[in-house]
Each structure stands twice: as structure tokens, then as C-alpha cells.
Coordinates of C-alpha atoms in Angstrom, one line a residue:
X1 CA 108.6 95.7 -47.7
X2 CA 107.6 99.0 -45.4
X3 CA 104.2 97.4 -45.5
X4 CA 105.2 93.9 -44.2
X5 CA 107.2 95.6 -41.3
X6 CA 104.2 97.5 -40.6
X7 CA 102.3 94.5 -40.1
X8 CA 104.7 92.8 -38.3
X9 CA 104.9 95.5 -35.7
X10 CA 101.1 96.2 -35.2
X11 CA 100.9 92.3 -34.9
X12 CA 103.2 92.3 -31.9
X13 CA 101.7 95.4 -30.5
X14 CA 98.3 93.9 -30.3
X15 CA 99.7 90.3 -28.8
X16 CA 101.3 92.6 -25.8
X17 CA 98.1 94.6 -25.2
X18 CA 96.2 91.4 -25.0
X19 CA 98.9 89.9 -22.7
X20 CA 98.8 93.0 -20.3
X21 CA 94.8 92.8 -20.4
X22 CA 95.1 89.0 -19.6
X23 CA 97.2 89.7 -16.4
X24 CA 95.2 92.4 -15.4
X25 CA 92.3 90.3 -15.4
X26 CA 94.2 87.4 -13.1
X27 CA 92.8 85.0 -15.9
X28 CA 95.5 82.5 -16.6
X29 CA 92.7 80.9 -19.0
X30 CA 92.0 84.0 -21.0
X31 CA 90.6 82.5 -24.1
X32 CA 87.4 80.0 -23.3
X33 CA 88.8 77.0 -25.3
X34 CA 91.6 76.0 -27.5
X35 CA 89.5 75.7 -30.5
X36 CA 88.5 79.7 -30.0
X37 CA 92.0 80.5 -30.2
X38 CA 92.6 78.6 -33.5
X39 CA 89.6 80.1 -35.0
X40 CA 89.8 83.5 -34.0
X41 CA 91.4 85.5 -37.2
X42 CA 93.6 88.7 -36.6
X43 CA 91.1 91.7 -36.8
X44 CA 91.1 93.8 -39.8
X45 CA 90.4 97.1 -38.0
X46 CA 93.0 98.2 -35.5
X47 CA 90.4 100.4 -34.0
X48 CA 87.9 97.6 -33.0
X49 CA 88.0 97.4 -29.3
X50 CA 88.5 94.1 -27.4
X51 CA 84.9 93.0 -26.0
X52 CA 84.7 91.4 -23.0
X53 CA 81.9 88.9 -22.4
X54 CA 79.7 88.5 -19.4
X55 CA 80.9 87.3 -16.3
X56 CA 80.5 83.4 -15.9
X57 CA 81.9 80.6 -13.6
X58 CA 85.0 78.1 -14.7
X59 CA 86.2 75.6 -12.6
X60 CA 89.8 75.6 -11.3
X61 CA 91.8 73.0 -9.7
X62 CA 91.9 72.1 -6.0
X63 CA 94.5 70.8 -3.8
X64 CA 94.5 66.6 -3.6
X65 CA 94.6 65.9 0.1
X66 CA 95.2 62.2 0.7
X67 CA 95.3 62.4 4.3
X68 CA 93.1 64.1 6.8
X69 CA 91.4 66.5 6.4
X70 CA 90.9 64.9 3.4
X71 CA 88.9 66.7 0.4
X72 CA 85.8 66.2 1.9
X73 CA 82.5 68.1 0.1
X74 CA 80.3 68.2 3.0
X75 CA 82.7 69.8 5.6
X76 CA 82.5 73.5 6.3
X77 CA 85.0 75.9 5.6
X78 CA 86.3 79.5 6.9
X79 CA 87.8 82.0 4.6
X80 CA 90.1 84.7 5.9
X81 CA 91.5 87.7 4.3
X82 CA 94.7 88.5 6.2
X83 CA 97.5 90.9 5.1
X84 CA 96.3 90.8 1.5
X85 CA 96.5 86.8 2.0
X86 CA 93.7 84.4 1.5
X87 CA 93.5 81.5 4.0
X88 CA 91.0 78.7 4.0
X89 CA 90.3 76.9 7.2
X90 CA 89.3 73.4 6.8
X91 CA 89.0 70.0 8.9
X92 CA 86.3 68.7 11.4
X93 CA 87.1 71.9 13.4
X94 CA 88.4 74.3 10.6
X95 CA 91.6 73.8 12.4
X96 CA 93.8 73.3 9.2
X97 CA 95.0 76.2 7.3
X98 CA 95.6 76.4 3.4
X99 CA 96.9 79.3 1.7
X100 CA 96.3 80.8 -2.0
X101 CA 99.2 81.1 -3.9
X102 CA 98.0 84.3 -5.7
X103 CA 100.8 83.6 -8.9
X104 CA 99.7 80.3 -9.4
X105 CA 96.4 80.3 -8.2
X106 CA 96.9 76.9 -6.1
X107 CA 96.4 76.5 -2.6
X108 CA 99.0 75.4 -0.4
X109 CA 99.3 73.7 3.2
X110 CA 100.2 76.8 5.2
X111 CA 103.1 76.1 8.1
X112 CA 100.4 77.4 10.8
X113 CA 103.3 77.1 13.6
X114 CA 101.5 79.6 15.9
X115 CA 98.3 77.6 15.8
X116 CA 96.3 80.5 14.5
X117 CA 93.7 78.3 12.9
X118 CA 93.0 76.4 15.9
X119 CA 92.8 79.5 17.9
X120 CA 90.1 80.8 15.4
X121 CA 88.3 77.6 15.5
X122 CA 87.8 77.7 19.4
X123 CA 87.3 81.4 19.5
X124 CA 85.3 84.1 18.1
X125 CA 86.6 85.7 14.7
X126 CA 86.1 89.4 14.8
X127 CA 88.2 91.1 11.7
X128 CA 91.4 91.5 10.2
X129 CA 93.7 94.4 9.9
X130 CA 97.4 95.3 8.9
X131 CA 98.4 91.4 8.6
X132 CA 96.6 90.5 11.9
X133 CA 93.6 88.8 12.8
X134 CA 91.6 90.0 15.8
X135 CA 89.5 87.4 17.7
X136 CA 87.4 87.5 21.3
X137 CA 87.6 84.4 23.5
X138 CA 84.5 82.5 24.0
X139 CA 86.0 80.6 26.9
X140 CA 84.1 80.9 30.2
X141 CA 87.6 81.6 31.9
X142 CA 88.3 84.4 29.5
X143 CA 85.2 85.5 28.1
X144 CA 85.3 88.8 25.7
X145 CA 89.2 89.1 26.0
X146 CA 90.4 90.1 22.5
X147 CA 93.8 89.6 20.8
X148 CA 95.4 89.9 17.5
X149 CA 98.1 87.5 15.9
X150 CA 100.0 87.7 12.5
X151 CA 99.9 84.4 11.3
X152 CA 103.6 84.7 9.7
X153 CA 105.3 86.4 12.2
X154 CA 103.2 85.3 15.7
X155 CA 103.6 88.8 16.7
X156 CA 100.4 89.5 19.1
X157 CA 98.9 92.7 20.2
X158 CA 96.6 93.1 23.2
X159 CA 93.4 94.4 22.4
X160 CA 91.0 96.2 25.0
X161 CA 88.4 93.8 26.1
X162 CA 85.3 93.6 24.2
X163 CA 82.6 95.2 26.1
X164 CA 79.3 93.6 24.3
X165 CA 78.5 90.0 24.3
X166 CA 80.5 87.6 22.6
X167 CA 78.3 85.7 20.3
X168 CA 77.7 82.9 17.7
X169 CA 76.6 84.5 14.3
X170 CA 77.7 88.0 14.8
X171 CA 78.1 90.3 11.5
X172 CA 81.7 91.8 11.5
X173 CA 83.5 93.9 8.9
X174 CA 86.1 96.9 8.3
X175 CA 85.7 100.3 7.0
X176 CA 89.2 101.8 7.1
X177 CA 90.8 102.4 10.6
X178 CA 87.5 100.8 12.4
X179 CA 86.1 97.2 12.7
X180 CA 82.6 96.6 13.7
X181 CA 80.5 94.1 15.3
X182 CA 76.7 93.5 14.9
X183 CA 74.3 91.4 16.6
X184 CA 74.7 87.7 17.2
X185 CA 73.0 85.0 19.2
X186 CA 73.3 84.4 22.8
X187 CA 71.4 82.3 25.0
X188 CA 68.7 81.8 22.8
X189 CA 68.1 85.1 21.6
X190 CA 69.5 87.3 18.9
X191 CA 71.1 90.6 20.0
X192 CA 70.7 94.1 19.1
X193 CA 74.2 95.1 19.7
X194 CA 76.5 97.3 17.5
X195 CA 80.3 98.2 18.5
X196 CA 83.0 99.9 16.7
X197 CA 86.7 99.5 17.3
X198 CA 89.1 101.9 16.7
X199 CA 92.5 100.2 15.3
X200 CA 94.5 103.2 16.3
X201 CA 93.2 104.1 19.5
X202 CA 92.6 100.4 20.7
X203 CA 89.4 101.5 21.9
X204 CA 85.7 100.2 21.5
X205 CA 82.5 102.6 21.3
X206 CA 78.9 101.7 21.6
X207 CA 77.1 102.5 18.5
X208 CA 73.7 101.8 19.9
X209 CA 70.6 99.8 18.5
X210 CA 71.4 97.9 15.4
X211 CA 69.5 99.4 12.7
X212 CA 67.0 96.7 11.3
X213 CA 66.7 95.1 14.6
X214 CA 68.4 92.2 16.4
X215 CA 69.5 89.2 13.9
X216 CA 72.4 87.1 13.8
X217 CA 74.0 84.9 10.9
X218 CA 73.3 88.1 8.6
X219 CA 75.7 88.9 5.7
X220 CA 77.7 92.3 5.2
X221 CA 79.4 93.7 2.5
X222 CA 81.2 96.7 2.3
X223 CA 81.7 99.2 -0.7
X224 CA 83.6 102.6 0.1
X225 CA 82.5 103.9 3.3
X226 CA 79.1 102.0 3.3
X227 CA 78.2 98.6 4.4
X228 CA 75.2 96.7 3.0
X229 CA 73.9 94.0 5.2
X230 CA 70.7 91.9 5.8
X231 CA 69.4 88.3 5.7
X232 CA 70.2 86.3 8.8
X233 CA 67.9 85.2 11.6
X234 CA 66.1 86.2 14.9
X235 CA 64.6 83.9 17.5
X236 CA 61.2 83.7 18.8
X237 CA 59.5 81.8 21.9
X238 CA 56.6 79.9 20.4
X239 CA 54.8 77.8 22.9
X240 CA 57.7 77.1 25.1
X241 CA 60.2 76.4 21.8
X242 CA 62.7 78.5 20.3
X243 CA 61.9 79.1 16.8
X244 CA 64.1 80.8 13.9
X245 CA 62.5 83.5 11.9
X246 CA 64.5 84.3 8.7
X247 CA 65.0 87.5 7.3
X248 CA 65.3 88.4 3.3
X249 CA 65.6 92.5 3.8
X250 CA 68.5 94.8 3.0
X251 CA 69.9 97.8 4.5
X252 CA 72.7 100.3 3.6
X253 CA 74.5 102.1 6.3
X254 CA 77.2 104.7 6.7
X255 CA 78.7 103.5 10.2
X256 CA 80.6 107.2 10.3
X257 CA 77.2 108.8 10.7
X258 CA 74.7 105.9 11.6
X259 CA 72.5 106.5 8.6
X260 CA 70.8 103.5 7.5
X261 CA 68.3 103.4 4.6
X262 CA 66.1 100.2 3.6
X263 CA 66.7 98.9 0.4
X264 CA 65.1 96.7 -2.0
X265 CA 64.7 93.2 -0.4
X266 CA 66.5 90.3 -1.3
X267 CA 64.4 88.7 -3.9
X268 CA 64.8 84.7 -3.3
X269 CA 64.5 82.6 -0.3
X270 CA 64.9 84.4 3.0
X271 CA 68.0 83.2 4.7
X272 CA 70.9 82.8 7.0
X273 CA 75.0 82.1 6.4
X274 CA 74.5 83.4 2.8
X275 CA 77.7 83.8 1.1
X276 CA 79.1 86.4 -1.4
X277 CA 81.8 89.0 -2.5
X278 CA 82.1 92.4 -3.9
X279 CA 83.5 92.9 -7.6
X280 CA 83.1 96.2 -9.6
X281 CA 81.3 98.3 -6.7
X282 CA 78.5 95.3 -6.7
X283 CA 77.5 92.7 -4.2
X284 CA 77.0 89.3 -5.4
X285 CA 75.3 87.2 -3.0
X286 CA 73.7 83.5 -2.5
X287 CA 73.6 80.0 -0.9
X288 CA 73.2 79.7 2.8
X289 CA 70.3 77.9 4.5
X290 CA 67.0 78.5 3.8
X291 CA 63.8 77.1 5.5
X292 CA 63.0 73.7 4.4
X293 CA 65.2 74.4 1.3
X294 CA 67.9 72.1 0.5
X295 CA 70.7 72.8 -1.6
X296 CA 70.3 76.6 -2.1
X297 CA 72.6 77.2 -4.7
X298 CA 71.0 80.8 -6.4
X299 CA 73.2 83.7 -7.2
X300 CA 72.2 87.3 -7.2
X301 CA 73.8 90.5 -8.1
X302 CA 73.0 93.6 -6.2
X303 CA 73.5 97.3 -7.6
X304 CA 73.7 99.8 -5.1
X305 CA 73.7 102.7 -7.8
X306 CA 69.9 101.2 -9.3
X307 CA 69.0 99.5 -6.1
X308 CA 68.1 96.5 -8.1
X309 CA 69.0 92.8 -7.8
X310 CA 69.2 90.4 -10.6
X311 CA 69.7 86.9 -11.0
X312 CA 72.7 85.6 -12.4
X313 CA 73.8 82.1 -13.5
X314 CA 73.9 79.7 -10.8
X315 CA 77.7 78.1 -9.6
X316 CA 78.2 74.8 -10.7
X317 CA 77.6 72.0 -8.4
X318 CA 74.3 71.3 -6.9
X319 CA 74.7 71.7 -2.5
X320 CA 73.2 68.3 -1.7
X321 CA 75.4 67.2 0.8
X322 CA 75.4 70.6 3.1
X323 CA 73.8 74.0 2.5
X324 CA 76.3 76.2 3.9
X325 CA 80.0 74.3 3.2
X326 CA 80.6 77.3 0.9
X327 CA 83.5 79.6 1.5
X328 CA 83.7 83.1 -1.0
X329 CA 86.3 86.0 -1.5
X330 CA 87.2 88.4 -4.2
X331 CA 90.7 89.2 -5.7
X332 CA 91.1 92.2 -8.2
X333 CA 87.7 91.8 -10.3
X334 CA 87.0 88.1 -10.2
X335 CA 85.2 86.2 -7.4
X336 CA 86.1 83.0 -6.0
X337 CA 83.9 80.1 -4.1
X338 CA 85.8 77.3 -2.2
X339 CA 83.5 74.2 -1.2
X340 CA 83.9 72.1 1.5
X341 CA 87.4 70.7 2.8
X342 CA 88.7 72.6 -0.7
X343 CA 86.8 69.8 -2.5
X344 CA 86.0 72.4 -5.3
X345 CA 87.3 75.6 -6.3
X346 CA 85.6 77.9 -8.8
X347 CA 86.1 81.5 -10.2
X348 CA 83.8 84.1 -11.5
X349 CA 85.2 85.9 -14.1
X350 CA 85.4 87.0 -17.5
X351 CA 87.0 85.1 -20.3
X352 CA 88.9 87.1 -22.7
X353 CA 88.0 87.1 -26.2
X354 CA 89.5 88.8 -29.5
X355 CA 87.2 90.5 -31.5
X356 CA 86.0 89.0 -34.6

């Protein structure tokens, strides 16, 4: 009788541990298939560790949008992380906001009563901090004026005017209480600017020339106090024509000290508008626009500890409609991809599977 009670209690404890681990992974589909569940016997040895398989792509359910802007696959989108929430701007101008319900992992139409999506569509996004999104005006009558707004409450903050050049395809990111703006494309040339904004002091500081030279459309990912950035393009004049020169370099930079180090270059096509995310202190990167290459869908892992790029499994669909209609973000230890007007929604995660 005691042996039976012991077995029952052990089984309950194992079930609780698995459930808790499943929640920690944010994975509502913790087993790969129903057959895996039915075929998995209870472990004989309670000391056997739970083995997590490698990361892989699995498709989630996007919303069905039956009115404008519909679920068009070819439209571009923009992902914004504001106050711990994930917003996806879609539509012809990316003027419609959907917000991710992180409990159900479903996209829901956001009541954008302060027109934040439209504001970001006609201005230049800078960064987000403490629930507010910061942007700079790209309009001729208010060029370089900056504002921060909370999309939920509508509360705004006047921000010191940007002293640099507001441009297309700037590189922006946050580290701690500082926001950073790099490069950009303006009047037929790539810019060599590097600015730091202090959220507490409401002040901009010129950080000098951009390590790696002028560029636009680059990709930057932050790990700790270091930003890893590269790719993008610069512009040359050849026989009176503007020509884009693509980059595949990769640089680490500690903005607080301005110490930059050249790292192993991106091993695939040079490109701009590459997308990706950071999970487990590694950068995952791919997609974008490459020279004379249609449907770029490669996917790479960069490990800062070893300075090594590793090719990973490609993301599901072929991007034959548009080379850069991808939005990417991370939540916890999982990465996510949105295609077009929420046409597809994918997660890069581990599926939990009990040991045999």
C-alpha cells in the first residue's frame, strides 16, 4: 500500500514539474504531437533529466482580418516593443495597430485612440522607454522635433530636438537609460552620425563618427552593455548614378566607452533590412534585401562568446512576394516572426518532450 501511495505522489510531482517548465517556456504546445504524448511511457528512473531538443520553427495562428488592411502577405509591417508589450503596425502605411495578448498568444486589434501607429508611420521611430515611444519629425515644418507618447494613456513628453540629421533607415536601440541613433540615408548619401540620448536628462550627446563608417538599413542587437551591429548599405555615385553598396560586416560596440571591435562577418549574402532577435544571449539573424537575390530566407545564429556564425533551419514559407515583409521580436527564450499584414505568425522555440 505504501509503495502504491509513493508511486502516485511521485507521478503528481513529475506532472507539476513538467507543467511549470512548460509555462516557463511560454509554450502552450509543449509536446510535438499527440502521438508523442500517447507513446511516451512514464520514466523508470526519477533522476533522469528532462531533455530539451534543439530550437525549431512552429507555426502559430494569426488573426483573420476580413476588412482593410486584410491579411495581405506582401505588405510590410513594423514591430514595436513598448512598455513590455508587442505591437505590430500593418496596412498600406502601417497605420493600424495590433497588440499581442501574451497570455493567449493571439493578436488583437488595438484601440489606437491617440493615433500612435499613424504618427509613427509619418515620422521617424527612435526607440521606446518606460511605456513611451519616441519619434522625430520628418516633416519640413517641424524637422528634427522629437516627442514621446504612451499609446495607452496618450501622455506625452517633450523631448529635446534631435541635433543630428533625421533620415531614412537609421539604426536605433536602447541600452539602460540611454537611447542611440546611428547612420541613416539622406539626400543620396549614407550618414556617418552617432548620437546618444539620456532619458533622465532629456539631452542628446554627439558620440562622433560611426564605427564601421557611414551606413543605413543596418541591423543592431543588444546583449548586456554591448550592441552588435552591421550589414546595411552605403551610397556611391557612379557615372552620375546613385549605387547601393551592400555590407556584410559585423561589429561589437560598447557605447559607454566607444570601444568597437570588428567581429566575424555575416557569412551569407550582404544585405540590408535584415531582421532577427536575441535569445539566450545569442543573436539570430536573416531575411532582408540582398543584391539580385529574391526571397532571402536564410537564418543564422551568432554566438558572441565564440565569435562564430552557425546556419540554422530556415523559417517556413518562401518570401516570394517581398524580400523584407518580416517583423521579428523575442519574448523570454523564444523568438517570433510576423509576415506581412499578420498573414503568418511563427515561433522559434523548443518543444518539451519527456525522456524515454
